[in-house]
Coordinates of C-alpha atoms and ligand atoms in Angstrom, one line a residue:
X1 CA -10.2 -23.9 -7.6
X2 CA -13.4 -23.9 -9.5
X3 CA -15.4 -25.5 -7.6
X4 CA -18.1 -23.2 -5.7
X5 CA -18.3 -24.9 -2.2
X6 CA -18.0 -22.2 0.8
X7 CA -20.0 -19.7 2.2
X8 CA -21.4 -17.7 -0.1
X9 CA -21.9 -20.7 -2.2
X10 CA -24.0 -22.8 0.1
X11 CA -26.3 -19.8 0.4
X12 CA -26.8 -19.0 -2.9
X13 CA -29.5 -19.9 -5.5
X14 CA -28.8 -23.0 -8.1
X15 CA -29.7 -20.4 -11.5
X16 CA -27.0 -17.5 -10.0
X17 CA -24.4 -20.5 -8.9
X18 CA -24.4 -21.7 -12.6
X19 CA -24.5 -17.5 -13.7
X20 CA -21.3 -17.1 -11.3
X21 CA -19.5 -20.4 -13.1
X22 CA -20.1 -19.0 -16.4
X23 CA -18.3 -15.9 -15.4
X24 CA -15.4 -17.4 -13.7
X25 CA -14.8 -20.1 -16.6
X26 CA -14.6 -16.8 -19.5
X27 CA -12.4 -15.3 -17.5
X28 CA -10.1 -18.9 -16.7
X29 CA -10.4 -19.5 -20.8
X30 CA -9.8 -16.2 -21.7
X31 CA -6.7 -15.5 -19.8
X32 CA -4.1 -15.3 -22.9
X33 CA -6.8 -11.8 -24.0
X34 CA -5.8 -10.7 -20.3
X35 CA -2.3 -11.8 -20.7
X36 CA -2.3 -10.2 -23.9
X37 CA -3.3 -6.7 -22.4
X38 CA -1.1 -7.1 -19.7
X39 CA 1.8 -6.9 -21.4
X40 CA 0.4 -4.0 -23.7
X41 CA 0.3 -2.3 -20.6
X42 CA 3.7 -3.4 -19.2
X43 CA 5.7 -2.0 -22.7
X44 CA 4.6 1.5 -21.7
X45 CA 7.5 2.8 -19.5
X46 CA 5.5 4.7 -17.3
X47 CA 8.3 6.1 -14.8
X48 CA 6.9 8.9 -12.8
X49 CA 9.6 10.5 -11.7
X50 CA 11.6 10.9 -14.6
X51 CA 10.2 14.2 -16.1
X52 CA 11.4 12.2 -19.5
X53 CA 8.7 9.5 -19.2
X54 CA 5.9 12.2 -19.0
X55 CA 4.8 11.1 -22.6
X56 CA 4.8 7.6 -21.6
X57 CA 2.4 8.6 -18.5
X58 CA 0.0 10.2 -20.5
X59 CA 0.0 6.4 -22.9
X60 CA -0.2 4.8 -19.6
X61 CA -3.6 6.8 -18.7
X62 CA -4.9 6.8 -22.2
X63 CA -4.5 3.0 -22.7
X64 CA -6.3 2.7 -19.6
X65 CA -9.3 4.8 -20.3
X66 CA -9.9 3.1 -23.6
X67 CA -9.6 -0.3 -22.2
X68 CA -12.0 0.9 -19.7
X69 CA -14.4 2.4 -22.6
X70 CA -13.6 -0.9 -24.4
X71 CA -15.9 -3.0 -21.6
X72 CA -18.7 0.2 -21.4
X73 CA -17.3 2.2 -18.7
X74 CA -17.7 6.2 -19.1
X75 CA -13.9 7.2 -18.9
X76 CA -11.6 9.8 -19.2
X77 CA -7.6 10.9 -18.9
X78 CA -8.0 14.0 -16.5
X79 CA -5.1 16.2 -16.2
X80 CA -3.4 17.2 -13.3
X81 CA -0.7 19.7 -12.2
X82 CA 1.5 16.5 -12.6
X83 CA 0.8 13.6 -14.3
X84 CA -2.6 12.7 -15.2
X85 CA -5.5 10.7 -13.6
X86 CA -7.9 8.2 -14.9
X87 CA -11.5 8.4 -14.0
X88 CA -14.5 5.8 -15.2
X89 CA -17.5 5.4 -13.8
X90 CA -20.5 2.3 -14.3
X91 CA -23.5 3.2 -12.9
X92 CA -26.1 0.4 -11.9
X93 CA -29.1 0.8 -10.0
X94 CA -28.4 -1.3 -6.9
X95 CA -25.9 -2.9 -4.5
X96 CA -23.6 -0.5 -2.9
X97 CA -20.9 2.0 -5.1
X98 CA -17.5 1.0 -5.1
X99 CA -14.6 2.7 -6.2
X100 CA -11.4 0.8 -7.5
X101 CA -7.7 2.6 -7.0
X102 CA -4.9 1.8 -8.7
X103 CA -1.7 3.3 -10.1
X104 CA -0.1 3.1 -13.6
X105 CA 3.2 4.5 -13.0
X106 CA 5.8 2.4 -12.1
X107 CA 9.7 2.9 -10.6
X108 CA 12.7 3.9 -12.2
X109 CA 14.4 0.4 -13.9
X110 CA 17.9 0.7 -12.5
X111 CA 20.4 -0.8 -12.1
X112 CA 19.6 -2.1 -15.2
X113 CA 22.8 -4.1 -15.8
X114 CA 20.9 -6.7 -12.8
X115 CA 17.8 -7.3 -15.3
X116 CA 17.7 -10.3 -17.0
X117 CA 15.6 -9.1 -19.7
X118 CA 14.4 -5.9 -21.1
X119 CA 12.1 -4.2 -17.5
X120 CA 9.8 -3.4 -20.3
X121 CA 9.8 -6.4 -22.5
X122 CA 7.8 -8.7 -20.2
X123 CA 8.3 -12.5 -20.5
X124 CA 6.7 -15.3 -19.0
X125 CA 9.3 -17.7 -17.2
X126 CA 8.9 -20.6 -16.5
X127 CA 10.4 -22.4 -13.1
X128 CA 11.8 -25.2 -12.1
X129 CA 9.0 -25.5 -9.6
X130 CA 6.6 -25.4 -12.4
X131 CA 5.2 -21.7 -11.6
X132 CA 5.0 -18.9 -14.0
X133 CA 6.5 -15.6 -13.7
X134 CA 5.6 -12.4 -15.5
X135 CA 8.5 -10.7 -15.6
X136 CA 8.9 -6.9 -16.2
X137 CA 9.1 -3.6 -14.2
X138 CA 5.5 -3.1 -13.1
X139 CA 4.1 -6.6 -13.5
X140 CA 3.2 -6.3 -10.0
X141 CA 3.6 -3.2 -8.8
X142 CA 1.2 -2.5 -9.4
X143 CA 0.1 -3.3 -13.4
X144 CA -0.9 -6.5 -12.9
X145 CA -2.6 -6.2 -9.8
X146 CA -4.5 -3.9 -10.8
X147 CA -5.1 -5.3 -13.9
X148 CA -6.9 -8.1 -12.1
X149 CA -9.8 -5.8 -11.1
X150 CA -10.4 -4.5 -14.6
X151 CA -10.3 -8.0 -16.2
X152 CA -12.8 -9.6 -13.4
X153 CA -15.3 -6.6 -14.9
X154 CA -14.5 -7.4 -17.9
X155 CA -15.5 -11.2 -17.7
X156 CA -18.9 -9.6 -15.8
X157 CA -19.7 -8.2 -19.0
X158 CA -18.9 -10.1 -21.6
X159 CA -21.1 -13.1 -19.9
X160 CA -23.8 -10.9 -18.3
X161 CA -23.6 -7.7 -20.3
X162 CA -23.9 -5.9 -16.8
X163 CA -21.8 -5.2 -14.0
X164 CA -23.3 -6.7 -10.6
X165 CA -23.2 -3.0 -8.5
X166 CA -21.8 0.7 -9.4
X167 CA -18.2 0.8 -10.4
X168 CA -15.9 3.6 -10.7
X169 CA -11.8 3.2 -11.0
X170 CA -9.6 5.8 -10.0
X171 CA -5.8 5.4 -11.4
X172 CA -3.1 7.7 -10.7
X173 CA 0.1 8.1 -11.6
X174 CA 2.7 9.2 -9.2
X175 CA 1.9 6.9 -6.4
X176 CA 5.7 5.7 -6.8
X177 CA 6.8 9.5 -6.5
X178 CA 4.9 10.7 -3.8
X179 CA 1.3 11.7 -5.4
X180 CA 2.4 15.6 -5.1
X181 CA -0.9 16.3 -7.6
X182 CA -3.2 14.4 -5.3
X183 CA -4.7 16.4 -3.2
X184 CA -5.3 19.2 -5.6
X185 CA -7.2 16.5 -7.8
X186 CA -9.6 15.5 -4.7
X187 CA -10.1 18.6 -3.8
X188 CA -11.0 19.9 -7.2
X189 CA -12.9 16.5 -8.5
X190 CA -13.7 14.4 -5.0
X191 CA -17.0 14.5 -5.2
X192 CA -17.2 12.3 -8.3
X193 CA -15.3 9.8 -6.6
X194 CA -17.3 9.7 -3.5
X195 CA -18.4 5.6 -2.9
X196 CA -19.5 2.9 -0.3
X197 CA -16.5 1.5 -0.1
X198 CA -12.8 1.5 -1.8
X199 CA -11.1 -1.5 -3.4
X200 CA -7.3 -1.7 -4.0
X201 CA -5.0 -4.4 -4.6
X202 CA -1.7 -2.6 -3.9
X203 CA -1.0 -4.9 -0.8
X204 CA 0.2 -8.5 -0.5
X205 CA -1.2 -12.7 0.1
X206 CA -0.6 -13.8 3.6
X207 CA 1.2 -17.2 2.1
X208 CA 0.8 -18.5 -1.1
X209 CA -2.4 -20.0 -0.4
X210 CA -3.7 -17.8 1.8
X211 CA -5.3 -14.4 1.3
X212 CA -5.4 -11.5 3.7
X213 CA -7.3 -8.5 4.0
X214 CA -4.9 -5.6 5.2
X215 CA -6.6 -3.9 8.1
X216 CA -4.5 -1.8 9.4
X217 CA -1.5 1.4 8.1
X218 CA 0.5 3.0 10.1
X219 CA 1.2 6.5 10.0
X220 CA 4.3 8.3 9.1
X221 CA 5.9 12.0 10.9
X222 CA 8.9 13.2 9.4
X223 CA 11.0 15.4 10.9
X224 CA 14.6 16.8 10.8
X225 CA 16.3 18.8 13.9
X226 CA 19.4 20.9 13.4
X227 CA 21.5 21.5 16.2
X228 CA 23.6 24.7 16.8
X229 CA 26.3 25.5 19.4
X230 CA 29.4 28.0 18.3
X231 CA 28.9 30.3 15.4
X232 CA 31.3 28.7 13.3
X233 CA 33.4 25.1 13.3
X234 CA 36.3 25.4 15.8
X235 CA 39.5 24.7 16.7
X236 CA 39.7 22.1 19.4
X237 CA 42.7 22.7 20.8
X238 CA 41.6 26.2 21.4
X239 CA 38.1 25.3 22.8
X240 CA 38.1 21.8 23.8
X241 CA 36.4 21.4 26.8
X242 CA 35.1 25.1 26.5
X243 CA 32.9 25.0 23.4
X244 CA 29.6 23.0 23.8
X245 CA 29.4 20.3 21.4
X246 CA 26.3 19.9 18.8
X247 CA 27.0 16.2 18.0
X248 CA 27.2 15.7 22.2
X249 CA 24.1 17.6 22.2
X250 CA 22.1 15.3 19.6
X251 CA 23.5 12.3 20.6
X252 CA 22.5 12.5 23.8
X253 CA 18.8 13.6 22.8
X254 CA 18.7 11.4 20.3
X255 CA 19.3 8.9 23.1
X256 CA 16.4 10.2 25.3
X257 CA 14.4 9.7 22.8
X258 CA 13.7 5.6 23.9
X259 CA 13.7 4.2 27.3
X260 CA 15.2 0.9 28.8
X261 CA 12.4 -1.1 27.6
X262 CA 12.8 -0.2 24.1
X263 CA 9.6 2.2 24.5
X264 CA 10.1 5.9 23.4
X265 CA 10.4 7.9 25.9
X266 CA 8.5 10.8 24.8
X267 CA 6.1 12.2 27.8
X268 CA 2.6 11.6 26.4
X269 CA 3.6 9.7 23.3
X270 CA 1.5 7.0 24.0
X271 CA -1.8 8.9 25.8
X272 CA -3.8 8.2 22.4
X273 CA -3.2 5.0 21.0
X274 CA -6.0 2.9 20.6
X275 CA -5.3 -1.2 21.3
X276 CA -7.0 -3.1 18.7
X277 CA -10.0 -4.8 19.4
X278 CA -10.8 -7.9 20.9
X279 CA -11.9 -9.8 17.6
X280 CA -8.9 -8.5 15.5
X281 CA -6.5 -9.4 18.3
X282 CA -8.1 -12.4 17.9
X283 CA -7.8 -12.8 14.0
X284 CA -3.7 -11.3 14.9
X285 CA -2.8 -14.4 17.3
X286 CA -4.3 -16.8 15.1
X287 CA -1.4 -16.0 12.0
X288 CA 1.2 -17.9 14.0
X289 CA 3.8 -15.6 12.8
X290 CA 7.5 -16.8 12.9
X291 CA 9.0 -13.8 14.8
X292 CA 12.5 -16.2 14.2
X293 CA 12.5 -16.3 10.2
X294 CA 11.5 -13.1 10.4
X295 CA 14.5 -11.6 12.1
X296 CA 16.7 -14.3 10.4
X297 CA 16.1 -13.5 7.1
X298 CA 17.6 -10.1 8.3
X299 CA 20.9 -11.2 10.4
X300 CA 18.7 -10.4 13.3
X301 CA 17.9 -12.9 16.3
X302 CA 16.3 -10.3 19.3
X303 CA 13.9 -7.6 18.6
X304 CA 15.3 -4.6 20.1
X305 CA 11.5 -3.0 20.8
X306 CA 9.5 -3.3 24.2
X307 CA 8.8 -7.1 25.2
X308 CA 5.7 -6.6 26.7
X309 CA 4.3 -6.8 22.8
X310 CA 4.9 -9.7 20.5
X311 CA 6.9 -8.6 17.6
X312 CA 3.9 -8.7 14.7
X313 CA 2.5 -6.0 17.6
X314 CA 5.8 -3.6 17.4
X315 CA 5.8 -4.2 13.4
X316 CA 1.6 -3.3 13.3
X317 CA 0.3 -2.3 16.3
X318 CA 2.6 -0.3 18.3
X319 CA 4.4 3.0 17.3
X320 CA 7.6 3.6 16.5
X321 CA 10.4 6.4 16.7
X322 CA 13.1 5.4 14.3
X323 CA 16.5 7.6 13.8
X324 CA 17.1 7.4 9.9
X325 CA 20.3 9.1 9.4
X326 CA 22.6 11.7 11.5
X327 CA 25.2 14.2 10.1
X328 CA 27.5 16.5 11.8
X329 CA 31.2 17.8 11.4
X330 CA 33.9 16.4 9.8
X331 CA 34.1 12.8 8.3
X332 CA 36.7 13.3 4.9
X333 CA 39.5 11.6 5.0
X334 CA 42.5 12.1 7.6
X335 CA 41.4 13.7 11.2
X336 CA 40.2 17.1 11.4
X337 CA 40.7 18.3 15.1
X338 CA 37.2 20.9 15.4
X339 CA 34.6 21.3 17.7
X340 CA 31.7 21.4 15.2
X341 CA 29.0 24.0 15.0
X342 CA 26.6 22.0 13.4
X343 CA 24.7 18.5 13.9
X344 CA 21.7 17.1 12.0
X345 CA 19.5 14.2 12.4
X346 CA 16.2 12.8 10.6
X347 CA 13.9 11.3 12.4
X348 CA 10.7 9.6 11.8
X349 CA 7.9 8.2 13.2
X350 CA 5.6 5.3 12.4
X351 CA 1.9 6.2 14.2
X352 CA -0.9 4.5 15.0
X353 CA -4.7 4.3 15.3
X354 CA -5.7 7.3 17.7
X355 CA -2.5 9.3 17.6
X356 CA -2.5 13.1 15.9
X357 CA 1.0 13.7 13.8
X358 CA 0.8 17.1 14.7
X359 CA 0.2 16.6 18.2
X360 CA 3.0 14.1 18.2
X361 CA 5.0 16.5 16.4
X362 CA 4.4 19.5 19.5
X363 CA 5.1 16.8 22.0
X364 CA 8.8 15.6 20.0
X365 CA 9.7 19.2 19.4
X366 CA 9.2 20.0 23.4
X367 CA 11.4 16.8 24.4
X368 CA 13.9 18.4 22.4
X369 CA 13.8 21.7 23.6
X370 CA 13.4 21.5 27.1
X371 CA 16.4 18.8 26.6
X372 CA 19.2 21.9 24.5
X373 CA 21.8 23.1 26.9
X374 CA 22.9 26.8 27.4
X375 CA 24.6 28.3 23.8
X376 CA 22.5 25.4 21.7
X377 CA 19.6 26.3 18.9
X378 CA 17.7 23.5 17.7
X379 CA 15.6 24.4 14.6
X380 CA 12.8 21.6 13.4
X381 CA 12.2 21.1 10.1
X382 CA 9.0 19.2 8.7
X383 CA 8.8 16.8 6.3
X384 CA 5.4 15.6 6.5
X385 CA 3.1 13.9 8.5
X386 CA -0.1 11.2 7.8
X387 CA -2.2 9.6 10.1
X388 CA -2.9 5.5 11.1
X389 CA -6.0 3.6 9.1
X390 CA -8.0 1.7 10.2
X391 CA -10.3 -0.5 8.5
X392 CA -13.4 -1.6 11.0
X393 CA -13.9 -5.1 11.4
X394 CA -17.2 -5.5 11.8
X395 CA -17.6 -4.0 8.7
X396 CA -20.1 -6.0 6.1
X397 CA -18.2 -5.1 2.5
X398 CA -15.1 -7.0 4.8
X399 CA -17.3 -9.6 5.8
X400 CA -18.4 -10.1 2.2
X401 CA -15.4 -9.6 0.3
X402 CA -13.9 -12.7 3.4
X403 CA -16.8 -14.8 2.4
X404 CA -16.0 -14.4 -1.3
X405 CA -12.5 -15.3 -0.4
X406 CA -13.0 -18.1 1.1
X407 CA -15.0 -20.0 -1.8
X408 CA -12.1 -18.8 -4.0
X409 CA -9.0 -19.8 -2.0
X410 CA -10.8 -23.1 -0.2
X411 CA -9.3 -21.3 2.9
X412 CA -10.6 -18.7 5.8
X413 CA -8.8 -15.2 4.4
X414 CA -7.0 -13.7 7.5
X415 CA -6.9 -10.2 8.6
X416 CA -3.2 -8.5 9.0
X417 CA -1.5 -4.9 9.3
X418 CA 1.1 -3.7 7.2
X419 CA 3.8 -1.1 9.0
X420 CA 3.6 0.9 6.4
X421 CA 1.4 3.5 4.9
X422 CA -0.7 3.7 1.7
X423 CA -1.4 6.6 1.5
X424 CA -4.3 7.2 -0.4
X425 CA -6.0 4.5 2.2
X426 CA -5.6 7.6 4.8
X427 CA -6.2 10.1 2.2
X428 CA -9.9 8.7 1.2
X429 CA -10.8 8.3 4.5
X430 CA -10.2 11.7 5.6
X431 CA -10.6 13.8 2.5
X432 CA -14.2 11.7 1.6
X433 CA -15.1 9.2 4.2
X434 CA -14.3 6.7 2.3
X435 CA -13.1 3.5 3.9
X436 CA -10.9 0.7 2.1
X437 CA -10.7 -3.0 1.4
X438 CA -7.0 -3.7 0.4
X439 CA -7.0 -7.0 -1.1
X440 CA -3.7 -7.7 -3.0
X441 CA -2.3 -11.0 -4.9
X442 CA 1.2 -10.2 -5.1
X443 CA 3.8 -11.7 -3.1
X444 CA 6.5 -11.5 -0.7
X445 CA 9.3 -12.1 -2.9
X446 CA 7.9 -10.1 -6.1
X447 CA 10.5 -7.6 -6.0
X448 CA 8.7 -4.6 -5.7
X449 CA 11.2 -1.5 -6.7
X450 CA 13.8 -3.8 -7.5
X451 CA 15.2 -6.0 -10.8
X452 CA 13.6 -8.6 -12.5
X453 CA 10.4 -7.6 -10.8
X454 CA 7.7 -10.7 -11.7
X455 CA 4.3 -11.5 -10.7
X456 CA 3.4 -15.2 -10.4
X457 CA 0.3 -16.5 -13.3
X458 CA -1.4 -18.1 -10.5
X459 CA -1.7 -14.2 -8.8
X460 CA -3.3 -13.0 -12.1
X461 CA -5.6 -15.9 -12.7
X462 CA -6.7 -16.4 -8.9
X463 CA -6.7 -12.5 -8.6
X464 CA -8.8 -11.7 -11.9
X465 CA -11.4 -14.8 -10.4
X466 CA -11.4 -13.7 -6.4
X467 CA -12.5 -10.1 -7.9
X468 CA -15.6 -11.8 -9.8
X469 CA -16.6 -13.0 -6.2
X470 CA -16.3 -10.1 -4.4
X471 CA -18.3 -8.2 -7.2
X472 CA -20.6 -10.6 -6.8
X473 CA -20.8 -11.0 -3.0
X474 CA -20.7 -7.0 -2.8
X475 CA -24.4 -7.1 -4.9
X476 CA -26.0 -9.4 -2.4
X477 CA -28.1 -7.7 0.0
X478 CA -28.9 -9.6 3.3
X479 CA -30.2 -12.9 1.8
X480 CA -31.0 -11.3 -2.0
X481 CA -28.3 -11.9 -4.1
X482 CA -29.3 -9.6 -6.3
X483 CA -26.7 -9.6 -9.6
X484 CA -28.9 -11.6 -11.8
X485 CA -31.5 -9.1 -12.0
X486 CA -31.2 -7.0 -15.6
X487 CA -29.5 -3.9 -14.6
X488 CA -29.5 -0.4 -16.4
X489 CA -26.7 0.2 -19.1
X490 CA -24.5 3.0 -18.8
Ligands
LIG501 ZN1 5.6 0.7 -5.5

């Protein structure tokens, strides 16, 4: 779409209108350069969690930075205790300070016998519907996303020399293998990255011609119990009946741990969860969503959680206790007549807005206890914990970035959740106060972590051209869209 006919449009003044077309039309007749760099990007096999891809992180990052110089950032590859960081900053005098996030590392390729093509040979592929794929590990997650961003700033500068507002990026790379150097970095070098507001595109469109804002992470508490009767695995012939048994013991707490509604029935579990507001339950009915497809698609047709809450509300809203795998005595082949001494279970759970994981965690571990029988230990072990995020909705950068949207896509944006976590979403805002807009291109079937990844041309092109919007609605103050006014040079 290129013609400039919603919000922020109607609002705007003629000169800046024509300033904004400029900048959208580089970037739509430039797109082969952007392609170009994409796929520089996507040849770098930039697995973080294969020790013998380090080399190729460290490309990763310093391709980056020097694009980054390339358009008149101030950048630099900063190490870490892991893989490293990149950091570039472009300072202008007004509008408010944002801070893009990204990641350059991508997932292992396997199984690599279901690729159709080299993971890091990208191709463009054309369908029988007439779209274009990009296909290659990383093209979406989350290379080309993020790739967007930078080539939107890119088009700013070539056609205004200038940037609209401050912009720094932040890329990492070991988002895909749990960001173990992370918190070290923020604690170390935060302060630098300290903004208004964050930007990411790690997250997904509603529909294919819809955009959504993600509003809302869950939270994630991992924990695993071990169960222990006898002092050893016994015979049960001998103490059948006698001996208590572990895998009795955890089924049955396991069991106690949701009630006949679905809910979990964990005393206090629900004391501090926060209902979403009145205007985002608002924006949450008005998505329609197909609870029927969505359990389809699955081999699903009832949703096992509590009724009282619309399905989109247990997937975003609600929390959840989930049992992710159980192990005890013996399962070899052939029957092995023991009483067991041993039975394990991980659990997790998915949190949100108002609940403490380490509160949760006290109340969990005293459900379990007050629940063990006479001769049974239970030891907990803790595999981490992050809290719920929350972005407000009253807030203007999300009221801007919607309006920006809007003349971009022809189409309101719509707010959603995501069950999930981003981590560094939670991370910013409690480490630095920093809250996020996650405003991602990719789509549902883009095969995230999986073969033959691809990311459709229309993402890149309507991604790289939202961006120039939001930049540009993000440098108007109330009524002064400002972004046409010569701004400092880094
Ligand atoms: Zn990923």
């Amino acid at each position: 779409m290129s013609k400039l006919n919603g919000a922020f449009a109607a609002d705007m003044p003629e000169k800046k209108l024509k300033s904004l077309e400029k900048i959208l039309s580089y970037a739509d007749t430039n797109i082969s350069g952007s392609l170009d760099r994409l796929f520089q990007l996507l040849r770098i096999p930039s697995v973080s969690c294969d020790p013998h891809y380090a080399d190729q992180c460290q490309e990763a990052a310093r391709w980056l930075s020097d694009e980054l110089e390339n358009i008149g950032f101030a950048s630099s590859v900063r190490e870490t205790i892991g893989h490293p960081v990149v950091v570039a900053h472009h300072k202008n005098s007004g509008g408010p300070h944002v801070l893009f996030y990204g990641h350059y590392d991508v997932q292992p390729i396997d199984p690599l016998d279901e690729w159709e093509a080299d993971p890091f040979d990208p191709q463009l592929r054309v369908q029988s519907s007439g779209e274009t794929h990009i296909v290659a590990r990383g093209a979406s997650d989350d290379k080309g996303q993020l790739l967007t961003f930078i080539e939107a700033c890119r088009a700013w500068k070539a056609v205004t020399g200038s940037l609209p507002i401050s912009v720094s990026m932040f890329f990492e790379g070991e988002e895909e293998s749990g960001s173990p150097s992370m918190d070290a970095f923020l604690d170390q070098a935060g302060a630098e990255l300290s903004a208004d507001i964050m930007l990411l595109c790690d997250t997904y469109l509603w529909n294919d011609a819809v955009p959504a804002v993600t509003v809302m992470f869950r939270g994630l508490l991992e924990e695993e119990i071990e169960i222990t009767c006898a002092n050893r695995d016994l015979h049960s012939g001998a103490y059948g009946n006698a001996a208590r048994n572990p895998i009795q013991v955890l089924a049955e707490v396991i069991a106690s741990l949701r009630g006949p509604k679905g809910e979990v029935a964990i005393a206090g579990f629900y004391d501090d969860v926060k209902e979403p507001g009145r205007e985002l339950k608002a924006e949450l009915d008005k998505l329609h969503f197909d609870t029927e497809t969505f359990l389809n698609n699955v081999g699903l047709s009832q949703s096992a959680g509590d009724q009282t809450y619309s399905v989109l509300e247990q997937v975003w809203t609600r929390p959840s206790c989930e049992i992710n795998g159980i192990a005890g005595g013996y399962y070899g082949d052939g029957l092995k007549t023991i009483v067991p001494s041993k039975a394990t279970a991980k659990i997790s759970f998915r949190l949100v807005d108002g609940q403490d994981p380490d509160l949760i965690r006290a109340k969990f571990h005293e459900h379990i206890r007050t629940r063990m029988p006479s001769d049974c230990a239970v030891k907990f072990t803790e595999l981490g914990g992050s809290k719920a995020s929350v972005i407000p909705c009253d807030s203007k950068y999300l009221r801007r970035a919607r309006a920006a949207l809007k003349d971009e896509w022809g189409c309101d944006s719509v707010l959603i959740g995501s069950g999930g976590s981003i981590p560094i979403v939670s991370v910013m805002q409690s480490k630095l106060s920093i809250n996020s807009l996650p405003i991602g291109f990719a789509r549902s079937d883009n095969r995230h972590h999986s073969p033959n990844e691809k990311y459709d041309l229309s993402s890149f092109k309507k991604g790289i051209r939202s961006w120039i919007r939001i930049l540009a609605e993000l440098s108007a103050d109330e009524g002064n869209y400002g972004y046409l006014k010569p701004h400092p040079q880094v």
